[in-house]
Short mmCIF file of C-alpha atoms and ligand atoms in Angstrom, two decimals:
data_model
loop_
_atom_site.label_atom_id
_atom_site.label_comp_id
_atom_site.label_asym_id
_atom_site.label_seq_id
_atom_site.Cartn_x
_atom_site.Cartn_y
_atom_site.Cartn_z
CA UNK Q 298 -6.42 -21.85 6.35
CA UNK Q 299 -3.76 -21.60 3.53
CA UNK Q 300 0.13 -22.08 3.92
CA UNK Q 301 3.22 -21.72 1.82
CA UNK Q 302 5.66 -24.16 1.40
CA UNK Q 303 8.84 -22.15 0.56
CA UNK Q 304 12.27 -24.22 0.04
CA UNK Q 305 14.75 -22.17 -0.50
CA UNK Q 306 18.42 -21.74 -2.07
CA UNK Q 307 17.20 -21.79 -5.39
CA UNK Q 308 18.19 -18.69 -7.48
CA UNK Q 309 15.63 -16.07 -9.17
CA UNK Q 310 15.59 -15.33 -12.96
CA UNK Q 311 13.21 -14.81 -15.92
CA UNK Q 312 10.35 -11.87 -15.26
CA UNK Q 313 7.87 -11.72 -13.40
CA UNK Q 314 4.89 -8.88 -14.73
CA UNK Q 315 4.19 -6.22 -11.84
CA UNK Q 316 0.89 -5.57 -10.61
CA UNK Q 317 -1.61 -2.54 -10.28
CA UNK Q 318 -1.11 -1.45 -6.78
CA UNK Q 319 -3.02 -2.11 -4.42
CA UNK Q 320 -2.79 0.56 -2.31
CA UNK Q 321 -3.87 2.93 -5.31
CA UNK Q 322 -6.43 0.40 -6.74
CA UNK Q 323 -8.21 0.68 -2.86
CA UNK Q 324 -8.86 5.59 -2.95
CA UNK Q 325 -9.25 5.07 -7.04
CA UNK Q 326 -12.24 2.44 -5.84
CA UNK Q 327 -13.92 5.32 -3.86
CA UNK Q 328 -13.81 7.85 -6.23
CA UNK Q 329 -16.42 6.17 -7.71
CA UNK Q 330 -18.30 7.83 -5.14
CA UNK Q 331 -17.64 11.41 -6.56
CA UNK Q 332 -19.65 11.08 -10.16
CA UNK Q 333 -22.94 8.96 -10.76
CA UNK Q 334 -21.60 7.38 -14.36
CA UNK Q 335 -19.08 4.50 -14.65
CA UNK Q 336 -16.02 5.10 -13.26
CA UNK Q 337 -13.41 1.57 -15.08
CA UNK Q 338 -10.51 0.91 -13.63
CA UNK Q 339 -7.54 -1.62 -15.47
CA UNK Q 340 -4.83 -3.15 -14.85
CA UNK Q 341 -6.92 -3.16 -11.20
CA UNK Q 342 -4.64 -6.29 -9.14
CA UNK Q 343 -7.28 -9.55 -7.70
CA UNK Q 344 -6.50 -8.74 -4.17
CA UNK Q 345 -8.42 -10.24 -0.85
CA UNK Q 346 -8.09 -5.92 -0.39
CA UNK Q 347 -9.23 -5.02 -3.73
CA UNK Q 348 -12.62 -7.65 -3.05
CA UNK Q 349 -12.58 -6.00 0.68
CA UNK Q 350 -13.29 -2.31 -0.85
CA UNK Q 351 -16.15 -3.76 -4.23
CA UNK Q 352 -18.30 -5.20 -1.41
CA UNK Q 353 -17.55 -1.50 0.36
CA UNK Q 354 -18.86 0.44 -2.66
CA UNK Q 355 -21.08 -2.37 -3.59
CA UNK Q 356 -23.58 -2.24 0.04
CA UNK Q 357 -23.13 2.00 -0.42
CA UNK Q 358 -25.49 1.26 -3.96
CA UNK Q 359 -23.16 1.11 -6.75
CA UNK Q 360 -22.51 -2.09 -9.10
CA UNK Q 361 -19.03 -3.38 -8.69
CA UNK Q 362 -18.28 -5.29 -11.80
CA UNK Q 363 -14.64 -7.42 -12.13
CA UNK Q 364 -13.76 -8.48 -14.96
CA UNK Q 365 -10.84 -10.12 -13.24
CA UNK Q 366 -9.98 -11.93 -17.31
CA UNK Q 367 -9.10 -8.40 -18.54
CA UNK Q 368 -7.99 -6.53 -15.46
CA UNK Q 369 -11.15 -4.76 -15.70
CA UNK Q 370 -12.94 -2.88 -12.40
CA UNK Q 371 -16.17 -1.03 -13.44
CA UNK Q 372 -17.95 0.78 -10.52
CA UNK Q 373 -21.58 2.90 -11.65
CA UNK Q 374 -24.45 3.39 -10.10
CA UNK Q 375 -24.95 6.51 -6.63
CA UNK Q 376 -24.83 5.61 -3.36
CA UNK Q 377 -28.60 4.76 -1.32
CA UNK Q 378 -26.25 3.54 1.66
CA UNK Q 379 -23.85 6.34 3.68
CA UNK Q 380 -22.76 4.33 5.42
CA UNK Q 381 -19.70 2.78 5.92
CA UNK Q 382 -19.84 -0.81 8.11
CA UNK Q 383 -17.97 -2.04 11.18
CA UNK Q 384 -17.26 -6.01 9.32
CA UNK Q 385 -16.13 -3.81 6.48
CA UNK Q 386 -14.16 -1.34 7.90
CA UNK Q 387 -12.61 -3.74 10.33
CA UNK Q 388 -11.17 -5.88 7.03
CA UNK Q 389 -9.46 -2.76 6.36
CA UNK Q 390 -8.14 0.21 6.62
CA UNK Q 391 -8.99 2.15 3.99
CA UNK Q 392 -12.74 1.76 4.21
CA UNK Q 393 -12.26 4.88 5.76
CA UNK Q 394 -11.12 6.96 2.31
CA UNK Q 395 -15.37 6.47 1.55
CA UNK Q 396 -15.56 9.22 4.11
CA UNK Q 397 -13.95 12.51 2.05
CA UNK Q 398 -15.81 12.14 -0.71
CA UNK Q 399 -19.22 10.79 0.15
CA UNK Q 400 -19.26 13.51 2.85
CA UNK Q 401 -18.67 15.66 -0.76
CA UNK Q 402 -21.31 14.02 -3.12
CA UNK Q 403 -24.00 14.10 -0.70
CA UNK Q 404 -23.27 16.27 2.57
CA UNK Q 405 -23.08 13.15 5.02
CA UNK Q 406 -21.52 10.32 5.84
CA UNK Q 407 -21.55 7.81 8.75
CA UNK Q 408 -18.12 5.42 8.56
CA UNK Q 409 -16.72 3.30 11.83
CA UNK Q 410 -13.96 4.14 12.64
CA UNK Q 411 -10.99 1.64 11.37
CA UNK Q 412 -8.98 2.11 15.42
CA UNK Q 413 -5.46 0.23 15.31
CA UNK Q 414 -4.06 -2.55 13.65
CA UNK Q 415 -0.68 -4.55 13.12
CA UNK Q 416 2.28 -1.94 13.06
CA UNK Q 417 0.10 0.95 15.34
CA UNK Q 418 -2.50 3.71 16.16
CA UNK Q 419 -2.89 4.28 13.28
CA UNK Q 420 -5.32 7.57 14.02
CA UNK Q 421 -7.54 9.76 11.75
CA UNK Q 422 -7.56 12.38 13.19
CA UNK Q 423 -6.54 14.12 10.06
CA UNK Q 424 -8.43 13.53 7.68
CA UNK Q 425 -11.21 15.05 10.25
CA UNK Q 426 -9.67 17.56 11.40
CA UNK Q 427 -8.92 18.66 7.18
CA UNK Q 428 -13.17 17.49 7.06
CA UNK Q 429 -13.77 20.38 9.48
CA UNK Q 430 -11.62 23.05 7.66
CA UNK Q 431 -13.50 22.34 5.31
CA UNK Q 432 -16.78 23.34 6.71
CA UNK Q 433 -17.84 19.74 7.44
CA UNK Q 434 -19.66 19.03 11.23
CA UNK Q 435 -17.90 15.65 12.91
CA UNK Q 436 -18.70 13.90 15.84
CA UNK Q 437 -17.70 10.89 17.08
CA UNK Q 438 -19.68 8.14 18.58
CA UNK Q 439 -20.44 4.24 19.13
CA UNK Q 440 -17.47 3.62 17.31
CA UNK Q 441 -18.93 5.52 14.58
CA UNK Q 442 -17.46 8.96 11.95
CA UNK Q 443 -20.24 11.18 11.26
CA UNK Q 444 -20.00 14.14 9.61
CA UNK Q 445 -22.57 16.40 7.53
CA UNK Q 446 -21.66 19.56 5.13
CA UNK Q 447 -22.85 22.74 5.27
CA UNK Q 448 -25.59 23.77 3.31
CA UNK Q 449 -23.83 24.41 0.95
CA UNK Q 450 -22.05 21.60 0.33
CA UNK Q 451 -17.51 22.10 1.62
CA UNK Q 452 -15.88 24.93 1.62
CA UNK Q 453 -12.46 24.83 0.21
CA UNK Q 454 -9.40 26.10 2.27
CA UNK Q 455 -5.97 26.17 2.77
CA UNK Q 456 -5.63 22.95 5.10
CA UNK Q 457 -1.82 22.46 6.51
CA UNK Q 458 -0.45 19.14 7.41
CA UNK Q 459 0.68 18.79 10.70
CA UNK Q 460 1.98 15.87 9.24
CA UNK Q 461 2.34 13.63 5.70
CA UNK Q 462 -0.44 11.07 5.51
CA UNK Q 463 -1.06 8.96 2.66
CA UNK Q 464 -4.78 8.67 3.42
CA UNK Q 465 -4.99 11.74 4.93
CA UNK Q 466 -4.08 13.51 1.46
CA UNK Q 467 -6.10 11.30 -0.50
CA UNK Q 468 -9.59 11.51 1.22
CA UNK Q 469 -8.80 15.50 1.21
CA UNK Q 470 -7.70 15.11 -2.55
CA UNK Q 471 -11.19 13.43 -3.26
CA UNK Q 472 -12.98 15.81 -1.02
CA UNK Q 473 -12.18 19.04 -2.51
CA UNK Q 474 -12.49 18.10 -5.93
CA UNK Q 475 -16.46 18.92 -5.36
CA UNK Q 476 -15.65 21.74 -2.75
CA UNK Q 477 -16.97 24.85 -3.32
CA UNK Q 478 -14.24 26.71 -4.48
CA UNK Q 479 -10.94 26.49 -4.42
CA UNK Q 480 -8.61 24.01 -1.66
CA UNK Q 481 -4.46 23.54 -1.12
CA UNK Q 482 -3.58 20.95 0.71
CA UNK Q 483 0.16 22.23 2.13
CA UNK Q 484 2.47 19.23 2.60
CA UNK Q 485 0.92 16.96 1.36
CA UNK Q 486 1.93 12.63 0.53
CA UNK Q 487 3.51 12.38 -3.37
CA UNK Q 488 3.27 8.65 -2.97
CA UNK Q 489 2.92 8.16 -6.66
CA UNK Q 490 -0.79 6.55 -5.60
CA UNK Q 491 -1.10 9.72 -4.72
CA UNK Q 492 0.26 11.44 -8.53
CA UNK Q 493 -2.28 8.35 -10.03
CA UNK Q 494 -5.35 9.26 -8.18
CA UNK Q 495 -5.24 13.05 -9.06
CA UNK Q 496 -4.98 11.81 -12.75
CA UNK Q 497 -7.76 10.06 -12.49
CA UNK Q 498 -9.88 13.43 -10.86
CA UNK Q 499 -8.56 15.07 -13.58
CA UNK Q 500 -10.07 12.50 -16.42
CA UNK Q 501 -13.00 12.92 -14.58
CA UNK Q 502 -13.42 16.39 -15.12
CA UNK Q 503 -11.29 17.59 -12.15
CA UNK Q 504 -9.46 20.47 -11.46
CA UNK Q 505 -6.05 19.38 -9.34
CA UNK Q 506 -2.43 21.67 -9.83
CA UNK Q 507 1.02 20.33 -8.26
CA UNK Q 508 0.56 16.24 -8.24
CA UNK Q 509 3.91 15.16 -7.67
CA UNK Q 510 4.92 18.21 -5.53
CA UNK Q 511 3.63 18.37 -1.49
CA UNK Q 512 1.64 21.53 -2.58
CA UNK Q 513 -1.46 20.45 -4.53
CA UNK Q 514 -4.21 23.65 -5.49
CA UNK Q 515 -7.80 22.19 -6.12
CA UNK Q 516 -10.43 23.75 -8.28
CA UNK Q 517 -14.12 22.60 -6.27
CA UNK Q 518 -16.35 21.18 -10.04
CA UNK Q 519 -20.23 21.03 -8.85
CA UNK Q 520 -20.19 18.19 -11.30
CA UNK Q 521 -18.11 15.62 -12.09
CA UNK Q 522 -18.30 12.80 -14.39
CA UNK Q 523 -17.14 9.47 -15.50
CA UNK Q 524 -13.97 7.94 -16.79
CA UNK Q 525 -10.72 5.51 -17.23
CA UNK Q 526 -8.20 5.25 -16.05
CA UNK Q 527 -5.63 2.49 -15.91
CA UNK Q 528 -3.34 2.00 -12.98
CA UNK Q 529 -0.11 2.50 -11.99
CA UNK Q 530 1.91 -1.20 -11.10
CA UNK Q 531 2.81 -1.83 -7.67
CA UNK Q 532 6.01 -0.49 -6.38
CA UNK Q 533 6.53 -2.17 -3.59
CA UNK Q 534 5.32 -5.68 -4.96
CA UNK Q 535 8.68 -4.33 -7.73
CA UNK Q 536 9.99 -3.63 -4.81
CA UNK Q 537 9.56 -6.96 -2.93
CA UNK Q 538 11.11 -8.60 -5.81
CA UNK Q 539 13.57 -6.97 -6.04
CA UNK Q 540 14.01 -8.17 -2.83
CA UNK Q 541 13.65 -11.82 -3.70
CA UNK Q 542 16.45 -11.11 -6.87
CA UNK Q 543 19.02 -9.93 -4.19
CA UNK Q 544 18.56 -12.26 -1.25
CA UNK Q 545 18.77 -15.35 -4.20
CA UNK Q 546 22.04 -14.25 -6.07
CA UNK Q 547 19.62 -13.36 -9.21
CA UNK Q 548 18.31 -11.66 -11.76
CA UNK Q 549 15.15 -10.46 -12.84
CA UNK Q 550 12.99 -8.55 -14.65
CA UNK Q 551 10.49 -7.07 -13.18
CA UNK Q 552 7.93 -6.15 -16.22
CA UNK Q 553 6.28 -2.52 -16.23
CA UNK Q 554 8.51 -1.39 -12.80
CA UNK Q 555 9.34 1.87 -12.96
CA UNK Q 556 12.45 3.39 -11.33
CA UNK Q 557 10.59 6.93 -10.86
CA UNK Q 558 8.72 4.60 -8.59
CA UNK Q 559 10.88 3.73 -6.40
CA UNK Q 560 11.88 6.26 -4.71
CA UNK Q 561 14.62 5.74 -2.17
CA UNK Q 562 14.63 2.48 -2.63
CA UNK Q 563 17.13 2.08 -5.60
CA UNK Q 564 19.89 3.96 -3.77
CA UNK Q 565 19.56 1.58 -0.82
CA UNK Q 566 19.37 -1.20 -2.87
CA UNK Q 567 21.96 0.39 -4.81
CA UNK Q 568 24.29 1.05 -1.84
CA UNK Q 569 23.54 -3.43 -0.77
CA UNK Q 570 25.34 -4.81 -3.74
CA UNK Q 571 22.49 -4.71 -5.36
CA UNK Q 572 22.51 -3.89 -9.50
CA UNK Q 573 18.64 -1.48 -10.62
CA UNK Q 574 18.91 -0.11 -14.46
CA UNK Q 575 15.58 0.63 -15.90
CA UNK Q 576 14.97 -2.44 -19.25
CA UNK Q 577 12.39 -1.66 -21.47
CA UNK Q 578 10.29 -3.34 -20.42
CA UNK Q 579 10.47 -2.02 -16.85
CA UNK Q 580 13.12 -2.70 -14.31
CA UNK Q 581 16.27 -5.65 -14.34
CA UNK Q 582 17.81 -6.81 -11.17
CA UNK Q 583 20.96 -7.83 -10.16
CA UNK Q 584 23.37 -9.61 -6.94
CA UNK Q 585 26.11 -9.59 -8.99
CA UNK Q 586 28.19 -9.87 -5.79
CA UNK Q 587 28.02 -10.36 -1.64
CA UNK Q 588 25.55 -7.95 -0.07
CA UNK Q 589 26.47 -5.07 2.57
CA UNK Q 590 25.04 -4.06 5.71
CA UNK Q 591 23.43 -0.92 5.06
CA UNK Q 592 21.49 2.12 7.55
CA UNK Q 593 18.07 2.86 6.42
CA UNK Q 594 15.26 4.85 7.95
CA UNK Q 595 12.09 5.17 6.97
CA UNK Q 596 10.51 8.65 5.31
CA UNK Q 597 7.82 9.40 3.04
CA UNK Q 598 7.41 9.42 -0.36
CA UNK Q 599 10.13 10.10 -2.33
CA UNK Q 600 12.34 8.01 0.81
CA UNK Q 601 12.61 5.51 1.82
CA UNK Q 602 8.92 3.13 2.48
CA UNK Q 603 8.15 2.37 4.75
CA UNK Q 604 6.50 -0.79 3.67
CA UNK Q 605 9.46 -2.25 1.59
CA UNK Q 606 11.23 -2.14 5.57
CA UNK Q 607 10.21 -5.97 6.84
CA UNK Q 608 11.69 -6.92 3.25
CA UNK Q 609 14.80 -4.67 3.38
CA UNK Q 610 15.45 -6.67 6.42
CA UNK Q 611 14.92 -9.55 5.60
CA UNK Q 612 17.60 -8.85 3.50
CA UNK Q 613 20.34 -7.51 5.41
CA UNK Q 614 19.79 -11.13 8.23
CA UNK Q 615 22.34 -12.40 4.90
CA UNK Q 616 24.47 -9.26 4.01
CA UNK Q 617 28.19 -8.61 5.31
CA UNK Q 618 28.31 -6.66 8.77
CA UNK Q 619 25.90 -4.65 10.14
CA UNK Q 620 22.75 -2.28 9.77
CA UNK Q 621 20.38 -0.17 11.74
CA UNK Q 622 17.12 0.13 10.25
CA UNK Q 623 14.91 2.91 11.37
CA UNK Q 624 10.99 3.05 11.67
CA UNK Q 625 9.85 6.91 11.08
CA UNK Q 626 6.66 6.17 10.49
CA UNK Q 627 4.58 2.89 12.37
CA UNK Q 628 5.74 2.97 16.21
CA UNK Q 629 5.19 -1.31 15.70
CA UNK Q 630 6.32 -2.09 12.61
CA UNK Q 631 9.06 -5.06 13.80
CA UNK Q 632 6.60 -7.39 13.93
CA UNK Q 633 8.72 -9.82 11.75
CA UNK Q 634 11.98 -9.68 13.44
CA UNK Q 635 11.14 -12.32 16.37
CA UNK Q 636 10.33 -14.91 13.35
CA UNK Q 637 13.27 -14.24 11.48
CA UNK Q 638 15.56 -14.81 14.56
CA UNK Q 639 14.10 -18.13 14.83
CA UNK Q 640 14.81 -18.87 11.18
CA UNK Q 641 18.44 -17.78 12.06
CA UNK Q 642 18.94 -13.77 12.01
CA UNK Q 643 20.84 -11.69 14.20
CA UNK Q 644 17.80 -8.81 14.86
CA UNK Q 645 17.58 -6.90 18.14
CA UNK Q 646 15.38 -4.04 18.65
CA UNK Q 647 16.09 -0.71 20.65
CA UNK Q 648 13.40 1.34 20.60
CA UNK Q 649 12.39 2.48 17.01
CA UNK Q 650 15.77 1.16 15.49
CA UNK Q 651 16.87 -2.44 14.42
CA UNK Q 652 19.69 -3.30 15.10
CA UNK Q 653 20.96 -6.73 12.34
CA UNK Q 654 24.23 -8.54 12.09
CA UNK Q 655 24.36 -10.65 9.18
CA UNK Q 656 24.53 -14.38 8.95
CA UNK Q 657 26.29 -16.63 6.17
CA UNK Q 658 22.93 -18.91 5.81
CA UNK Q 659 19.21 -18.54 7.32
CA UNK Q 660 17.55 -21.79 8.30
CA UNK Q 661 14.32 -22.68 7.08
CA UNK Q 662 11.32 -22.91 10.23
CA UNK Q 663 7.64 -23.02 10.43
CA UNK Q 664 6.85 -18.70 11.18
CA UNK Q 665 3.49 -16.82 10.93
CA UNK Q 666 3.53 -12.99 10.88
CA UNK Q 667 0.12 -10.24 12.19
CA UNK Q 668 0.52 -8.27 9.07
CA UNK Q 669 1.17 -8.05 5.14
CA UNK Q 670 4.78 -6.77 4.41
CA UNK Q 671 6.24 -8.86 7.76
CA UNK Q 672 4.32 -12.26 6.26
CA UNK Q 673 6.75 -11.60 2.63
CA UNK Q 674 9.73 -10.65 4.72
CA UNK Q 675 9.31 -14.01 6.07
CA UNK Q 676 8.96 -15.66 2.51
CA UNK Q 677 12.63 -13.92 1.26
CA UNK Q 678 14.27 -15.15 4.03
CA UNK Q 679 13.13 -18.98 3.91
CA UNK Q 680 14.06 -18.11 -0.02
CA UNK Q 681 17.96 -17.33 1.39
CA UNK Q 682 17.24 -20.53 3.87
CA UNK Q 683 18.47 -23.84 4.62
CA UNK Q 684 15.80 -26.01 4.26
CA UNK Q 685 11.43 -25.43 4.78
CA UNK Q 686 10.23 -23.13 5.95
CA UNK Q 687 5.88 -22.86 6.41
CA UNK Q 688 4.58 -19.51 6.57
CA UNK Q 689 1.09 -19.04 8.13
CA UNK Q 690 -1.68 -16.58 7.98
CA UNK Q 691 -1.49 -16.56 4.95
CA UNK Q 692 -4.48 -14.21 3.73
CA UNK Q 693 -2.19 -11.77 5.51
CA UNK Q 694 -0.72 -12.19 1.35
CA UNK Q 695 -2.87 -11.92 -0.44
CA UNK Q 696 -4.48 -8.44 1.03
CA UNK Q 697 -1.42 -7.52 -0.78
CA UNK Q 698 0.36 -9.43 -3.32
CA UNK Q 699 -1.30 -11.47 -6.35
CA UNK Q 700 -0.14 -15.11 -7.12
CA UNK Q 701 2.68 -14.53 -4.75
CA UNK Q 702 2.99 -17.99 -5.00
CA UNK Q 703 3.15 -18.64 -8.60
CA UNK Q 704 4.93 -15.22 -9.41
CA UNK Q 705 7.57 -16.59 -7.66
CA UNK Q 706 7.04 -20.61 -9.22
CA UNK Q 707 7.50 -18.60 -12.26
CA UNK Q 708 11.26 -18.03 -12.03
CA UNK Q 709 12.94 -20.54 -10.81
CA UNK Q 710 11.46 -21.08 -7.00
CA UNK Q 711 10.74 -23.84 -4.71
CA UNK Q 712 7.69 -22.19 -3.67
CA UNK Q 713 3.46 -24.06 -3.03
CA UNK Q 714 0.91 -22.90 -1.48
CA UNK Q 715 -0.38 -26.12 1.31
CA UNK Q 716 -4.48 -25.76 1.59
CA UNK Q 717 -6.99 -26.19 4.33
C1 UD1 O 916 -3.60 0.96 1.78
C2 UD1 O 916 -2.48 3.07 1.81
O1 UD1 O 916 -2.54 3.15 1.00
N1 UD1 O 916 -2.18 2.28 2.58
C3 UD1 O 916 -0.40 3.02 3.10
C4 UD1 O 916 -1.15 4.41 3.69
O2 UD1 O 916 -1.56 4.46 5.03
P1 UD1 O 916 -1.86 5.35 5.80
O3 UD1 O 916 -2.52 5.66 4.42
O4 UD1 O 916 -2.59 4.70 6.43
O5 UD1 O 916 -0.89 5.92 6.64
P2 UD1 O 916 -0.26 7.83 6.57
O6 UD1 O 916 0.30 8.23 5.41
O7 UD1 O 916 -1.95 8.51 7.12
O8 UD1 O 916 0.08 7.44 7.62
C5 UD1 O 916 1.62 8.13 8.26
C6 UD1 O 916 1.96 8.61 9.98
O9 UD1 O 916 0.41 9.16 10.17
C7 UD1 O 916 -0.40 9.33 11.18
N2 UD1 O 916 -1.53 8.99 10.91
C8 UD1 O 916 -1.68 9.68 9.58
C9 UD1 O 916 -3.47 9.94 9.63
C10 UD1 O 916 -3.95 10.78 10.55
O10 UD1 O 916 -4.33 11.16 10.48
N3 UD1 O 916 -3.43 11.60 11.65
C11 UD1 O 916 -1.68 10.18 12.10
O11 UD1 O 916 -1.64 10.39 13.33
C12 UD1 O 916 -0.10 7.56 11.24
O12 UD1 O 916 -0.36 7.22 12.36
C13 UD1 O 916 1.04 7.03 10.55
O13 UD1 O 916 2.19 6.80 11.73
O14 UD1 O 916 0.55 5.20 3.66
C14 UD1 O 916 1.18 4.31 4.75
C15 UD1 O 916 2.89 5.09 4.55
O15 UD1 O 916 3.59 5.16 3.23
C16 UD1 O 916 1.94 3.12 3.83
O16 UD1 O 916 3.02 1.90 5.07
C17 UD1 O 916 0.09 2.16 4.16
O17 UD1 O 916 0.67 0.96 2.69
C1 PEP O 917 0.02 -1.18 5.83
C2 PEP O 917 0.12 -1.81 4.44
O1 PEP O 917 -1.32 -1.41 3.85
P1 PEP O 917 -2.94 -0.64 4.93
O2 PEP O 917 -2.67 0.58 4.63
O3 PEP O 917 -3.73 -1.46 3.57
O4 PEP O 917 -2.54 -1.59 6.29
C3 PEP O 917 0.43 -1.72 3.69
O5 PEP O 917 0.44 -1.64 2.01
O6 PEP O 917 1.64 -2.37 4.16
#
């Protein structure tokens, strides 16, 4: 199994190209199920999760062609199998995003329940309640969700989410695009990936209003066409590299990154002493002086992203003073804490908050983590640590970071992938 070795202490300087967003690509791939015509996605990142989603769509019966050199994914054809099997769904929770499109277009679907994962229980009740409100009959049996649309297909309706959910908003937005009549999604997620999905749907002929707001109005169409759509840059990858610049006292130009997609991450980084500014080619992130302990609470967009909490915690480990990081989205997203502490960090967890007391220096150690962002926080810590850090279980990183070792090495990090 691959590992990543980081020899800490190098200041990072230069340019890093930001890849297409994993969390935009996954729902966009599911979107191909809504049409018989080809959907062409450009700026597609080369990630394990994109491969898994491609395999899922291929086993539904579509042809999937990933031209990695041109970063283009072409999905075409009709679904001949309406089941999403446990073996693929268990690898990636975002597989549940085929439920809405299959039920809307083909009238039924059978999708394995995704279950929990390392960061929390992660139920899908809001996805199911939304489809039921649109007239679907849902049963859950033997670990599978069975959805059946009423005669004449799903019906548009008003759905008020009791809690903001990115995945439920995406599933129901896609379902609504082929439903009969108008659907209103109230208290919808506002993450930039939702806007990207809505724009792709509009390019396919859907009628969506309210993009960027928490109230989406969709007038259903009887058919959607194919389209070519460019995936937005990955704001979490950009935020991660911003932390890499800051933790090494360096300066990076993040090519393609967008300030308007970072939400509160920009303000929090600035409060902590990091200079973040727009640049002709994206964003420029530098640390001029010391880092200050800065409190943060995760929230839905435009609040501080939960997917940036572990990386910001790594940064706070070497800041002056203390920081309180509160996780409000997932109940178990502090798995990086014991590993960071093994590297010399001083972090205590009290319920959903972690108190980080900054130390002058971390020290390298063999570490491992059980999810994607926890793993990358250990790489960030390793960049600032004295000596060698070896991050095990690199497959978590490969789910969401494209060639991370090559991107970091190109800006001066001493980092290598150890195979086997
Ligand atoms: C592939 C993808 O885009 N993943 C992102 C997506 O995950 P995902 O779409 O799974 O996350 P949600 O926004 O749905 O989850 C937010 C909260 O709502 C709860 N919930 C969600 C659905 C539901 O039916 N019932 C329910 O209770 C979840 O357990 C969680 O506590 O948004 C998360 C929150 O920004 C990010 O961390 C993930 O990286
Ligand atoms: C939690 C994440 O992804 P997923 O929802 O696919 O588990 C993530 O991208 O940090």
